[in-house]
Amino acid sequence: MKKGFIFDLDGVITDTAKFHFIAWRDLAAEIGIEVDLKFNEQLKGISRMDSLERILAYGNRANDFTTEEKEALAAKKNTHYVELLQSLSPADLLPGVKEFLDDARQQNIPCAIASASKNAPFILKKLEVADLFDGIVDPATLHKGKPDPEIFVKAAELLNIQPEEAIGFEDAQAGIDGIKACGMFAVGVLSDEPLHGADLTVKRLDELNVAELVQL
Ligand code: B16
Ligand code: MG
């Protein structure tokens, strides 16, 4: 029996990648770097500072900024990103998410968020689903990002269960790798790319039946 569900945020609960893209694209343009949607794929699931480092490397500017300057660039991107998030509403939940979370709640299956985003609590509030989660891992407490399993282990701890007792939902390969690395059952969601190692792949969460899933 599985005892809890652990969700990635961007790409599983809602699609914030489009807002990240606008904010990074504009920031990069200010320092003479052009990024496109294809490059943006590489930033999915990657932390804010690691995303900036990837953009600087892509524009051959990896050594052009001090740590303070990089922190200021990341902060500027985040201010713009948070402005864009103001328009989020429950209509921005991905299809089937609300139904699935409501089913889990009805069946007393606790849910947690394992997202690299420091904006996760704000995003969940805007989507009006914050009450449906029993825990959110604070990414500021992590030593390593995905594909390290740390974030998923911490999410299981928040639910007072073992990783093997949880089911993890992810749209990115790094996330699936992290889920599998701690012995969790992995559900791959919505990805255009094949997700290697996922135990199950679905397009929408309501393709799944909560009662059947917990029997796995
Ligand atoms: P923030 P996830 C990730 O969310 C995004 O996919 C990634 O593009 C972003 O850089 C990261 O969160 C950090 O977000 O700047 O808001 O702290 O897929 O892990 O839910
Ligand atoms: Mg994601």
JSON list of C-alpha atoms and ligand atoms in Angstrom, two decimals:
[
{"chain": "A", "resi": 1, "resn": "MET", "atom": "CA", "xyz": [0.00, 0.00, 0.00]},
{"chain": "A", "resi": 2, "resn": "LYS", "atom": "CA", "xyz": [1.20, 3.49, -0.84]},
{"chain": "A", "resi": 3, "resn": "LYS", "atom": "CA", "xyz": [0.59, 6.10, 1.82]},
{"chain": "A", "resi": 4, "resn": "GLY", "atom": "CA", "xyz": [1.33, 9.49, 0.23]},
{"chain": "A", "resi": 5, "resn": "PHE", "atom": "CA", "xyz": [1.74, 11.47, -2.99]},
{"chain": "A", "resi": 6, "resn": "ILE", "atom": "CA", "xyz": [4.65, 13.81, -3.77]},
{"chain": "A", "resi": 7, "resn": "PHE", "atom": "CA", "xyz": [4.31, 16.31, -6.59]},
{"chain": "A", "resi": 8, "resn": "ASP", "atom": "CA", "xyz": [6.68, 18.43, -8.60]},
{"chain": "A", "resi": 9, "resn": "LEU", "atom": "CA", "xyz": [5.07, 21.85, -9.25]},
{"chain": "A", "resi": 10, "resn": "ASP", "atom": "CA", "xyz": [6.09, 23.32, -12.62]},
{"chain": "A", "resi": 11, "resn": "GLY", "atom": "CA", "xyz": [4.86, 20.96, -15.35]},
{"chain": "A", "resi": 12, "resn": "VAL", "atom": "CA", "xyz": [2.77, 18.76, -13.03]},
{"chain": "A", "resi": 13, "resn": "ILE", "atom": "CA", "xyz": [0.43, 21.06, -11.09]},
{"chain": "A", "resi": 14, "resn": "THR", "atom": "CA", "xyz": [0.66, 24.12, -13.37]},
{"chain": "A", "resi": 15, "resn": "ASP", "atom": "CA", "xyz": [2.73, 25.40, -16.28]},
{"chain": "A", "resi": 16, "resn": "THR", "atom": "CA", "xyz": [4.94, 28.19, -14.95]},
{"chain": "A", "resi": 17, "resn": "ALA", "atom": "CA", "xyz": [7.68, 27.46, -17.52]},
{"chain": "A", "resi": 18, "resn": "LYS", "atom": "CA", "xyz": [6.17, 30.06, -19.87]},
{"chain": "A", "resi": 19, "resn": "PHE", "atom": "CA", "xyz": [6.59, 32.78, -17.21]},
{"chain": "A", "resi": 20, "resn": "HIS", "atom": "CA", "xyz": [10.11, 31.65, -16.33]},
{"chain": "A", "resi": 21, "resn": "PHE", "atom": "CA", "xyz": [10.92, 31.89, -20.03]},
{"chain": "A", "resi": 22, "resn": "ILE", "atom": "CA", "xyz": [9.68, 35.48, -20.43]},
{"chain": "A", "resi": 23, "resn": "ALA", "atom": "CA", "xyz": [11.56, 36.63, -17.33]},
{"chain": "A", "resi": 24, "resn": "TRP", "atom": "CA", "xyz": [14.83, 34.87, -18.27]},
{"chain": "A", "resi": 25, "resn": "ARG", "atom": "CA", "xyz": [14.57, 35.95, -21.92]},
{"chain": "A", "resi": 26, "resn": "ASP", "atom": "CA", "xyz": [14.27, 39.62, -20.94]},
{"chain": "A", "resi": 27, "resn": "LEU", "atom": "CA", "xyz": [17.03, 39.42, -18.32]},
{"chain": "A", "resi": 28, "resn": "ALA", "atom": "CA", "xyz": [19.37, 37.64, -20.75]},
{"chain": "A", "resi": 29, "resn": "ALA", "atom": "CA", "xyz": [18.67, 40.23, -23.46]},
{"chain": "A", "resi": 30, "resn": "GLU", "atom": "CA", "xyz": [19.82, 42.98, -21.07]},
{"chain": "A", "resi": 31, "resn": "ILE", "atom": "CA", "xyz": [23.26, 41.36, -20.90]},
{"chain": "A", "resi": 32, "resn": "GLY", "atom": "CA", "xyz": [23.43, 40.60, -24.62]},
{"chain": "A", "resi": 33, "resn": "ILE", "atom": "CA", "xyz": [22.37, 36.94, -24.55]},
{"chain": "A", "resi": 34, "resn": "GLU", "atom": "CA", "xyz": [19.53, 35.61, -26.68]},
{"chain": "A", "resi": 35, "resn": "VAL", "atom": "CA", "xyz": [17.66, 32.57, -25.38]},
{"chain": "A", "resi": 36, "resn": "ASP", "atom": "CA", "xyz": [14.84, 30.78, -27.19]},
{"chain": "A", "resi": 37, "resn": "LEU", "atom": "CA", "xyz": [12.12, 28.33, -26.19]},
{"chain": "A", "resi": 38, "resn": "LYS", "atom": "CA", "xyz": [14.27, 25.34, -27.14]},
{"chain": "A", "resi": 39, "resn": "PHE", "atom": "CA", "xyz": [17.01, 26.48, -24.75]},
{"chain": "A", "resi": 40, "resn": "ASN", "atom": "CA", "xyz": [14.34, 27.09, -22.08]},
{"chain": "A", "resi": 41, "resn": "GLU", "atom": "CA", "xyz": [13.64, 23.34, -22.00]},
{"chain": "A", "resi": 42, "resn": "GLN", "atom": "CA", "xyz": [17.03, 22.91, -20.29]},
{"chain": "A", "resi": 43, "resn": "LEU", "atom": "CA", "xyz": [15.94, 25.15, -17.41]},
{"chain": "A", "resi": 44, "resn": "LYS", "atom": "CA", "xyz": [12.93, 23.06, -16.37]},
{"chain": "A", "resi": 45, "resn": "GLY", "atom": "CA", "xyz": [13.36, 21.78, -12.82]},
{"chain": "A", "resi": 46, "resn": "ILE", "atom": "CA", "xyz": [16.71, 23.58, -12.45]},
{"chain": "A", "resi": 47, "resn": "SER", "atom": "CA", "xyz": [17.19, 26.03, -9.54]},
{"chain": "A", "resi": 48, "resn": "ARG", "atom": "CA", "xyz": [17.24, 29.80, -10.10]},
{"chain": "A", "resi": 49, "resn": "MET", "atom": "CA", "xyz": [21.02, 30.23, -9.71]},
{"chain": "A", "resi": 50, "resn": "ASP", "atom": "CA", "xyz": [21.80, 27.12, -11.77]},
{"chain": "A", "resi": 51, "resn": "SER", "atom": "CA", "xyz": [19.49, 28.46, -14.49]},
{"chain": "A", "resi": 52, "resn": "LEU", "atom": "CA", "xyz": [21.42, 31.75, -14.53]},
{"chain": "A", "resi": 53, "resn": "GLU", "atom": "CA", "xyz": [24.74, 29.88, -14.71]},
{"chain": "A", "resi": 54, "resn": "ARG", "atom": "CA", "xyz": [23.46, 27.89, -17.70]},
{"chain": "A", "resi": 55, "resn": "ILE", "atom": "CA", "xyz": [22.35, 31.08, -19.46]},
{"chain": "A", "resi": 56, "resn": "LEU", "atom": "CA", "xyz": [25.72, 32.77, -18.84]},
{"chain": "A", "resi": 57, "resn": "ALA", "atom": "CA", "xyz": [27.59, 29.70, -20.12]},
{"chain": "A", "resi": 58, "resn": "TYR", "atom": "CA", "xyz": [25.31, 29.56, -23.18]},
{"chain": "A", "resi": 59, "resn": "GLY", "atom": "CA", "xyz": [26.15, 33.23, -23.93]},
{"chain": "A", "resi": 60, "resn": "ASN", "atom": "CA", "xyz": [29.89, 32.70, -23.29]},
{"chain": "A", "resi": 61, "resn": "ARG", "atom": "CA", "xyz": [29.73, 35.06, -20.31]},
{"chain": "A", "resi": 62, "resn": "ALA", "atom": "CA", "xyz": [30.33, 32.50, -17.51]},
{"chain": "A", "resi": 63, "resn": "ASN", "atom": "CA", "xyz": [33.25, 34.47, -16.03]},
{"chain": "A", "resi": 64, "resn": "ASP", "atom": "CA", "xyz": [32.04, 38.02, -16.58]},
{"chain": "A", "resi": 65, "resn": "PHE", "atom": "CA", "xyz": [30.13, 38.58, -13.31]},
{"chain": "A", "resi": 66, "resn": "THR", "atom": "CA", "xyz": [30.94, 38.58, -9.59]},
{"chain": "A", "resi": 67, "resn": "THR", "atom": "CA", "xyz": [28.83, 36.51, -7.18]},
{"chain": "A", "resi": 68, "resn": "GLU", "atom": "CA", "xyz": [27.09, 39.72, -6.04]},
{"chain": "A", "resi": 69, "resn": "GLU", "atom": "CA", "xyz": [26.32, 40.70, -9.62]},
{"chain": "A", "resi": 70, "resn": "LYS", "atom": "CA", "xyz": [24.90, 37.23, -10.33]},
{"chain": "A", "resi": 71, "resn": "GLU", "atom": "CA", "xyz": [22.73, 37.42, -7.23]},
{"chain": "A", "resi": 72, "resn": "ALA", "atom": "CA", "xyz": [21.43, 40.80, -8.40]},
{"chain": "A", "resi": 73, "resn": "LEU", "atom": "CA", "xyz": [20.66, 39.39, -11.87]},
{"chain": "A", "resi": 74, "resn": "ALA", "atom": "CA", "xyz": [18.78, 36.42, -10.37]},
{"chain": "A", "resi": 75, "resn": "ALA", "atom": "CA", "xyz": [16.85, 38.74, -8.04]},
{"chain": "A", "resi": 76, "resn": "LYS", "atom": "CA", "xyz": [15.89, 40.97, -10.98]},
{"chain": "A", "resi": 77, "resn": "LYS", "atom": "CA", "xyz": [14.62, 37.97, -12.95]},
{"chain": "A", "resi": 78, "resn": "ASN", "atom": "CA", "xyz": [12.62, 36.82, -9.94]},
{"chain": "A", "resi": 79, "resn": "THR", "atom": "CA", "xyz": [10.98, 40.23, -9.45]},
{"chain": "A", "resi": 80, "resn": "HIS", "atom": "CA", "xyz": [9.79, 40.12, -13.06]},
{"chain": "A", "resi": 81, "resn": "TYR", "atom": "CA", "xyz": [8.71, 36.46, -12.71]},
{"chain": "A", "resi": 82, "resn": "VAL", "atom": "CA", "xyz": [6.67, 37.22, -9.57]},
{"chain": "A", "resi": 83, "resn": "GLU", "atom": "CA", "xyz": [4.98, 40.11, -11.40]},
{"chain": "A", "resi": 84, "resn": "LEU", "atom": "CA", "xyz": [3.96, 37.66, -14.14]},
{"chain": "A", "resi": 85, "resn": "LEU", "atom": "CA", "xyz": [2.65, 35.21, -11.52]},
{"chain": "A", "resi": 86, "resn": "GLN", "atom": "CA", "xyz": [0.13, 37.77, -10.28]},
{"chain": "A", "resi": 87, "resn": "SER", "atom": "CA", "xyz": [-2.20, 36.73, -13.13]},
{"chain": "A", "resi": 88, "resn": "LEU", "atom": "CA", "xyz": [-2.30, 33.06, -11.98]},
{"chain": "A", "resi": 89, "resn": "SER", "atom": "CA", "xyz": [-5.70, 31.68, -10.98]},
{"chain": "A", "resi": 90, "resn": "PRO", "atom": "CA", "xyz": [-7.33, 28.23, -10.49]},
{"chain": "A", "resi": 91, "resn": "ALA", "atom": "CA", "xyz": [-7.88, 28.21, -14.29]},
{"chain": "A", "resi": 92, "resn": "ASP", "atom": "CA", "xyz": [-4.11, 27.70, -14.59]},
{"chain": "A", "resi": 93, "resn": "LEU", "atom": "CA", "xyz": [-4.17, 24.30, -12.88]},
{"chain": "A", "resi": 94, "resn": "LEU", "atom": "CA", "xyz": [-3.22, 21.62, -15.42]},
{"chain": "A", "resi": 95, "resn": "PRO", "atom": "CA", "xyz": [-6.15, 19.43, -16.56]},
{"chain": "A", "resi": 96, "resn": "GLY", "atom": "CA", "xyz": [-7.24, 16.84, -14.01]},
{"chain": "A", "resi": 97, "resn": "VAL", "atom": "CA", "xyz": [-5.13, 18.17, -11.14]},
{"chain": "A", "resi": 98, "resn": "LYS", "atom": "CA", "xyz": [-7.95, 19.55, -8.98]},
{"chain": "A", "resi": 99, "resn": "GLU", "atom": "CA", "xyz": [-10.00, 16.36, -9.35]},
{"chain": "A", "resi": 100, "resn": "PHE", "atom": "CA", "xyz": [-7.01, 14.18, -8.47]},
{"chain": "A", "resi": 101, "resn": "LEU", "atom": "CA", "xyz": [-6.07, 16.25, -5.39]},
{"chain": "A", "resi": 102, "resn": "ASP", "atom": "CA", "xyz": [-9.68, 16.27, -4.21]},
{"chain": "A", "resi": 103, "resn": "ASP", "atom": "CA", "xyz": [-9.85, 12.46, -4.59]},
{"chain": "A", "resi": 104, "resn": "ALA", "atom": "CA", "xyz": [-6.62, 12.06, -2.62]},
{"chain": "A", "resi": 105, "resn": "ARG", "atom": "CA", "xyz": [-7.96, 14.27, 0.14]},
{"chain": "A", "resi": 106, "resn": "GLN", "atom": "CA", "xyz": [-11.24, 12.31, 0.27]},
{"chain": "A", "resi": 107, "resn": "GLN", "atom": "CA", "xyz": [-9.29, 9.07, 0.63]},
{"chain": "A", "resi": 108, "resn": "ASN", "atom": "CA", "xyz": [-6.99, 10.49, 3.31]},
{"chain": "A", "resi": 109, "resn": "ILE", "atom": "CA", "xyz": [-3.85, 10.24, 1.18]},
{"chain": "A", "resi": 110, "resn": "PRO", "atom": "CA", "xyz": [-1.54, 13.10, 2.25]},
{"chain": "A", "resi": 111, "resn": "CYS", "atom": "CA", "xyz": [0.16, 15.16, -0.47]},
{"chain": "A", "resi": 112, "resn": "ALA", "atom": "CA", "xyz": [3.42, 17.14, -0.51]},
{"chain": "A", "resi": 113, "resn": "ILE", "atom": "CA", "xyz": [5.26, 19.40, -2.96]},
{"chain": "A", "resi": 114, "resn": "ALA", "atom": "CA", "xyz": [8.85, 18.70, -4.01]},
{"chain": "A", "resi": 115, "resn": "SER", "atom": "CA", "xyz": [9.65, 21.68, -6.24]},
{"chain": "A", "resi": 116, "resn": "ALA", "atom": "CA", "xyz": [12.89, 23.56, -6.89]},
{"chain": "A", "resi": 117, "resn": "SER", "atom": "CA", "xyz": [10.85, 26.77, -6.81]},
{"chain": "A", "resi": 118, "resn": "LYS", "atom": "CA", "xyz": [11.16, 29.14, -3.87]},
{"chain": "A", "resi": 119, "resn": "ASN", "atom": "CA", "xyz": [7.88, 30.65, -5.09]},
{"chain": "A", "resi": 120, "resn": "ALA", "atom": "CA", "xyz": [5.91, 27.40, -4.61]},
{"chain": "A", "resi": 121, "resn": "PRO", "atom": "CA", "xyz": [3.85, 28.57, -1.56]},
{"chain": "A", "resi": 122, "resn": "PHE", "atom": "CA", "xyz": [2.80, 31.73, -3.42]},
{"chain": "A", "resi": 123, "resn": "ILE", "atom": "CA", "xyz": [1.93, 29.80, -6.61]},
{"chain": "A", "resi": 124, "resn": "LEU", "atom": "CA", "xyz": [-0.20, 27.26, -4.70]},
{"chain": "A", "resi": 125, "resn": "LYS", "atom": "CA", "xyz": [-2.03, 30.11, -2.99]},
{"chain": "A", "resi": 126, "resn": "LYS", "atom": "CA", "xyz": [-2.79, 31.78, -6.34]},
{"chain": "A", "resi": 127, "resn": "LEU", "atom": "CA", "xyz": [-4.04, 28.43, -7.71]},
{"chain": "A", "resi": 128, "resn": "GLU", "atom": "CA", "xyz": [-6.21, 28.05, -4.56]},
{"chain": "A", "resi": 129, "resn": "VAL", "atom": "CA", "xyz": [-4.92, 24.56, -3.79]},
{"chain": "A", "resi": 130, "resn": "ALA", "atom": "CA", "xyz": [-2.54, 25.34, -0.89]},
{"chain": "A", "resi": 131, "resn": "ASP", "atom": "CA", "xyz": [-4.95, 23.70, 1.59]},
{"chain": "A", "resi": 132, "resn": "LEU", "atom": "CA", "xyz": [-4.77, 20.39, -0.31]},
{"chain": "A", "resi": 133, "resn": "PHE", "atom": "CA", "xyz": [-1.07, 19.93, 0.54]},
{"chain": "A", "resi": 134, "resn": "ASP", "atom": "CA", "xyz": [0.22, 18.69, 3.88]},
{"chain": "A", "resi": 135, "resn": "GLY", "atom": "CA", "xyz": [3.81, 19.80, 3.28]},
{"chain": "A", "resi": 136, "resn": "ILE", "atom": "CA", "xyz": [6.06, 21.81, 0.96]},
{"chain": "A", "resi": 137, "resn": "VAL", "atom": "CA", "xyz": [9.80, 21.15, 0.95]},
{"chain": "A", "resi": 138, "resn": "ASP", "atom": "CA", "xyz": [11.73, 24.41, 1.35]},
{"chain": "A", "resi": 139, "resn": "PRO", "atom": "CA", "xyz": [14.28, 24.27, -1.49]},
{"chain": "A", "resi": 140, "resn": "ALA", "atom": "CA", "xyz": [16.54, 26.68, 0.46]},
{"chain": "A", "resi": 141, "resn": "THR", "atom": "CA", "xyz": [17.27, 23.79, 2.88]},
{"chain": "A", "resi": 142, "resn": "LEU", "atom": "CA", "xyz": [18.58, 21.45, 0.16]},
{"chain": "A", "resi": 143, "resn": "HIS", "atom": "CA", "xyz": [22.24, 20.59, -0.37]},
{"chain": "A", "resi": 144, "resn": "LYS", "atom": "CA", "xyz": [21.70, 19.22, -3.88]},
{"chain": "A", "resi": 145, "resn": "GLY", "atom": "CA", "xyz": [19.10, 19.76, -6.58]},
{"chain": "A", "resi": 146, "resn": "LYS", "atom": "CA", "xyz": [17.35, 17.12, -8.70]},
{"chain": "A", "resi": 147, "resn": "PRO", "atom": "CA", "xyz": [18.45, 14.50, -9.89]},
{"chain": "A", "resi": 148, "resn": "ASP", "atom": "CA", "xyz": [19.66, 14.07, -6.31]},
{"chain": "A", "resi": 149, "resn": "PRO", "atom": "CA", "xyz": [16.86, 12.32, -4.36]},
{"chain": "A", "resi": 150, "resn": "GLU", "atom": "CA", "xyz": [17.21, 14.69, -1.34]},
{"chain": "A", "resi": 151, "resn": "ILE", "atom": "CA", "xyz": [14.08, 16.75, -2.10]},
{"chain": "A", "resi": 152, "resn": "PHE", "atom": "CA", "xyz": [11.91, 13.61, -2.44]},
{"chain": "A", "resi": 153, "resn": "VAL", "atom": "CA", "xyz": [13.31, 12.06, 0.75]},
{"chain": "A", "resi": 154, "resn": "LYS", "atom": "CA", "xyz": [12.52, 15.32, 2.60]},
{"chain": "A", "resi": 155, "resn": "ALA", "atom": "CA", "xyz": [9.00, 15.39, 1.15]},
{"chain": "A", "resi": 156, "resn": "ALA", "atom": "CA", "xyz": [8.38, 11.83, 2.41]},
{"chain": "A", "resi": 157, "resn": "GLU", "atom": "CA", "xyz": [9.67, 12.90, 5.84]},
{"chain": "A", "resi": 158, "resn": "LEU", "atom": "CA", "xyz": [7.17, 15.77, 5.85]},
{"chain": "A", "resi": 159, "resn": "LEU", "atom": "CA", "xyz": [4.41, 13.18, 5.33]},
{"chain": "A", "resi": 160, "resn": "ASN", "atom": "CA", "xyz": [5.91, 10.88, 8.00]},
{"chain": "A", "resi": 161, "resn": "ILE", "atom": "CA", "xyz": [6.29, 8.02, 5.53]},
{"chain": "A", "resi": 162, "resn": "GLN", "atom": "CA", "xyz": [9.18, 6.12, 3.94]},
{"chain": "A", "resi": 163, "resn": "PRO", "atom": "CA", "xyz": [10.16, 6.96, 0.32]},
{"chain": "A", "resi": 164, "resn": "GLU", "atom": "CA", "xyz": [9.08, 3.42, -0.72]},
{"chain": "A", "resi": 165, "resn": "GLU", "atom": "CA", "xyz": [5.60, 4.20, 0.63]},
{"chain": "A", "resi": 166, "resn": "ALA", "atom": "CA", "xyz": [5.20, 7.28, -1.61]},
{"chain": "A", "resi": 167, "resn": "ILE", "atom": "CA", "xyz": [4.36, 7.90, -5.25]},
{"chain": "A", "resi": 168, "resn": "GLY", "atom": "CA", "xyz": [6.25, 10.77, -6.96]},
{"chain": "A", "resi": 169, "resn": "PHE", "atom": "CA", "xyz": [4.85, 12.75, -9.92]},
{"chain": "A", "resi": 170, "resn": "GLU", "atom": "CA", "xyz": [7.28, 14.51, -12.26]},
{"chain": "A", "resi": 171, "resn": "ASP", "atom": "CA", "xyz": [7.51, 16.00, -15.75]},
{"chain": "A", "resi": 172, "resn": "ALA", "atom": "CA", "xyz": [11.33, 16.23, -15.99]},
{"chain": "A", "resi": 173, "resn": "GLN", "atom": "CA", "xyz": [13.92, 13.47, -16.39]},
{"chain": "A", "resi": 174, "resn": "ALA", "atom": "CA", "xyz": [16.01, 14.86, -13.50]},
{"chain": "A", "resi": 175, "resn": "GLY", "atom": "CA", "xyz": [12.94, 14.53, -11.27]},
{"chain": "A", "resi": 176, "resn": "ILE", "atom": "CA", "xyz": [12.17, 10.96, -12.35]},
{"chain": "A", "resi": 177, "resn": "ASP", "atom": "CA", "xyz": [15.82, 10.06, -11.68]},
{"chain": "A", "resi": 178, "resn": "GLY", "atom": "CA", "xyz": [15.59, 11.60, -8.19]},
{"chain": "A", "resi": 179, "resn": "ILE", "atom": "CA", "xyz": [12.35, 9.74, -7.41]},
{"chain": "A", "resi": 180, "resn": "LYS", "atom": "CA", "xyz": [13.78, 6.40, -8.52]},
{"chain": "A", "resi": 181, "resn": "ALA", "atom": "CA", "xyz": [17.07, 7.00, -6.67]},
{"chain": "A", "resi": 182, "resn": "CYS", "atom": "CA", "xyz": [15.24, 6.84, -3.32]},
{"chain": "A", "resi": 183, "resn": "GLY", "atom": "CA", "xyz": [13.12, 3.82, -4.20]},
{"chain": "A", "resi": 184, "resn": "MET", "atom": "CA", "xyz": [9.88, 5.72, -4.80]},
{"chain": "A", "resi": 185, "resn": "PHE", "atom": "CA", "xyz": [7.29, 4.74, -7.44]},
{"chain": "A", "resi": 186, "resn": "ALA", "atom": "CA", "xyz": [7.55, 7.30, -10.30]},
{"chain": "A", "resi": 187, "resn": "VAL", "atom": "CA", "xyz": [4.68, 8.65, -12.38]},
{"chain": "A", "resi": 188, "resn": "GLY", "atom": "CA", "xyz": [5.82, 10.66, -15.42]},
{"chain": "A", "resi": 189, "resn": "VAL", "atom": "CA", "xyz": [3.39, 13.43, -16.41]},
{"chain": "A", "resi": 190, "resn": "LEU", "atom": "CA", "xyz": [2.72, 15.23, -19.69]},
{"chain": "A", "resi": 191, "resn": "SER", "atom": "CA", "xyz": [6.23, 15.25, -21.11]},
{"chain": "A", "resi": 192, "resn": "ASP", "atom": "CA", "xyz": [6.81, 15.43, -24.87]},
{"chain": "A", "resi": 193, "resn": "GLU", "atom": "CA", "xyz": [10.14, 13.71, -24.32]},
{"chain": "A", "resi": 194, "resn": "PRO", "atom": "CA", "xyz": [10.15, 10.07, -23.20]},
{"chain": "A", "resi": 195, "resn": "LEU", "atom": "CA", "xyz": [10.76, 9.86, -19.44]},
{"chain": "A", "resi": 196, "resn": "HIS", "atom": "CA", "xyz": [13.22, 7.03, -18.88]},
{"chain": "A", "resi": 197, "resn": "GLY", "atom": "CA", "xyz": [12.68, 4.94, -15.78]},
{"chain": "A", "resi": 198, "resn": "ALA", "atom": "CA", "xyz": [9.14, 6.13, -14.99]},
{"chain": "A", "resi": 199, "resn": "ASP", "atom": "CA", "xyz": [7.00, 3.28, -13.63]},
{"chain": "A", "resi": 200, "resn": "LEU", "atom": "CA", "xyz": [3.93, 4.80, -15.31]},
{"chain": "A", "resi": 201, "resn": "THR", "atom": "CA", "xyz": [3.37, 7.72, -17.70]},
{"chain": "A", "resi": 202, "resn": "VAL", "atom": "CA", "xyz": [0.15, 9.73, -18.11]},
{"chain": "A", "resi": 203, "resn": "LYS", "atom": "CA", "xyz": [-0.94, 12.85, -19.98]},
{"chain": "A", "resi": 204, "resn": "ARG", "atom": "CA", "xyz": [-3.34, 14.02, -17.28]},
{"chain": "A", "resi": 205, "resn": "LEU", "atom": "CA", "xyz": [-3.57, 13.17, -13.60]},
{"chain": "A", "resi": 206, "resn": "ASP", "atom": "CA", "xyz": [-7.24, 12.21, -13.78]},
{"chain": "A", "resi": 207, "resn": "GLU", "atom": "CA", "xyz": [-6.31, 9.27, -16.02]},
{"chain": "A", "resi": 208, "resn": "LEU", "atom": "CA", "xyz": [-5.33, 7.72, -12.71]},
{"chain": "A", "resi": 209, "resn": "ASN", "atom": "CA", "xyz": [-7.59, 6.28, -10.07]},
{"chain": "A", "resi": 210, "resn": "VAL", "atom": "CA", "xyz": [-6.41, 7.17, -6.56]},
{"chain": "A", "resi": 211, "resn": "ALA", "atom": "CA", "xyz": [-7.81, 4.00, -4.97]},
{"chain": "A", "resi": 212, "resn": "GLU", "atom": "CA", "xyz": [-6.10, 1.74, -7.56]},
{"chain": "A", "resi": 213, "resn": "LEU", "atom": "CA", "xyz": [-2.84, 3.69, -7.44]},
{"chain": "A", "resi": 214, "resn": "VAL", "atom": "CA", "xyz": [-2.35, 3.27, -3.69]},
{"chain": "A", "resi": 215, "resn": "GLN", "atom": "CA", "xyz": [-2.66, -0.52, -4.09]},
{"chain": "A", "resi": 216, "resn": "LEU", "atom": "CA", "xyz": [0.54, -0.60, -6.18]},
{"chain": "B", "resi": 1, "resn": "B16", "atom": "P1", "xyz": [12.20, 29.79, -8.58]},
{"chain": "B", "resi": 1, "resn": "B16", "atom": "P2", "xyz": [9.81, 22.62, -10.49]},
{"chain": "B", "resi": 1, "resn": "B16", "atom": "C1", "xyz": [11.34, 24.74, -11.12]},
{"chain": "B", "resi": 1, "resn": "B16", "atom": "O1", "xyz": [10.10, 24.22, -10.74]},
{"chain": "B", "resi": 1, "resn": "B16", "atom": "C2", "xyz": [11.24, 25.28, -12.54]},
{"chain": "B", "resi": 1, "resn": "B16", "atom": "O2", "xyz": [10.97, 24.23, -13.44]},
{"chain": "B", "resi": 1, "resn": "B16", "atom": "C3", "xyz": [12.56, 25.92, -12.91]},
{"chain": "B", "resi": 1, "resn": "B16", "atom": "O3", "xyz": [12.48, 26.45, -14.23]},
{"chain": "B", "resi": 1, "resn": "B16", "atom": "C4", "xyz": [12.89, 27.03, -11.92]},
{"chain": "B", "resi": 1, "resn": "B16", "atom": "O4", "xyz": [14.16, 27.63, -12.20]},
{"chain": "B", "resi": 1, "resn": "B16", "atom": "C5", "xyz": [12.92, 26.44, -10.51]},
{"chain": "B", "resi": 1, "resn": "B16", "atom": "O5", "xyz": [11.66, 25.83, -10.23]},
{"chain": "B", "resi": 1, "resn": "B16", "atom": "C6", "xyz": [13.21, 27.49, -9.46]},
{"chain": "B", "resi": 1, "resn": "B16", "atom": "O6", "xyz": [12.15, 28.40, -9.39]},
{"chain": "B", "resi": 1, "resn": "B16", "atom": "O7", "xyz": [13.06, 30.75, -9.35]},
{"chain": "B", "resi": 1, "resn": "B16", "atom": "O8", "xyz": [10.75, 30.20, -8.52]},
{"chain": "B", "resi": 1, "resn": "B16", "atom": "O9", "xyz": [12.77, 29.49, -7.22]},
{"chain": "B", "resi": 1, "resn": "B16", "atom": "O10", "xyz": [9.70, 21.95, -11.84]},
{"chain": "B", "resi": 1, "resn": "B16", "atom": "O11", "xyz": [10.93, 22.07, -9.64]},
{"chain": "B", "resi": 1, "resn": "B16", "atom": "O12", "xyz": [8.50, 22.68, -9.75]},
{"chain": "B", "resi": 2, "resn": "MG", "atom": "MG", "xyz": [8.77, 20.23, -13.29]}
]
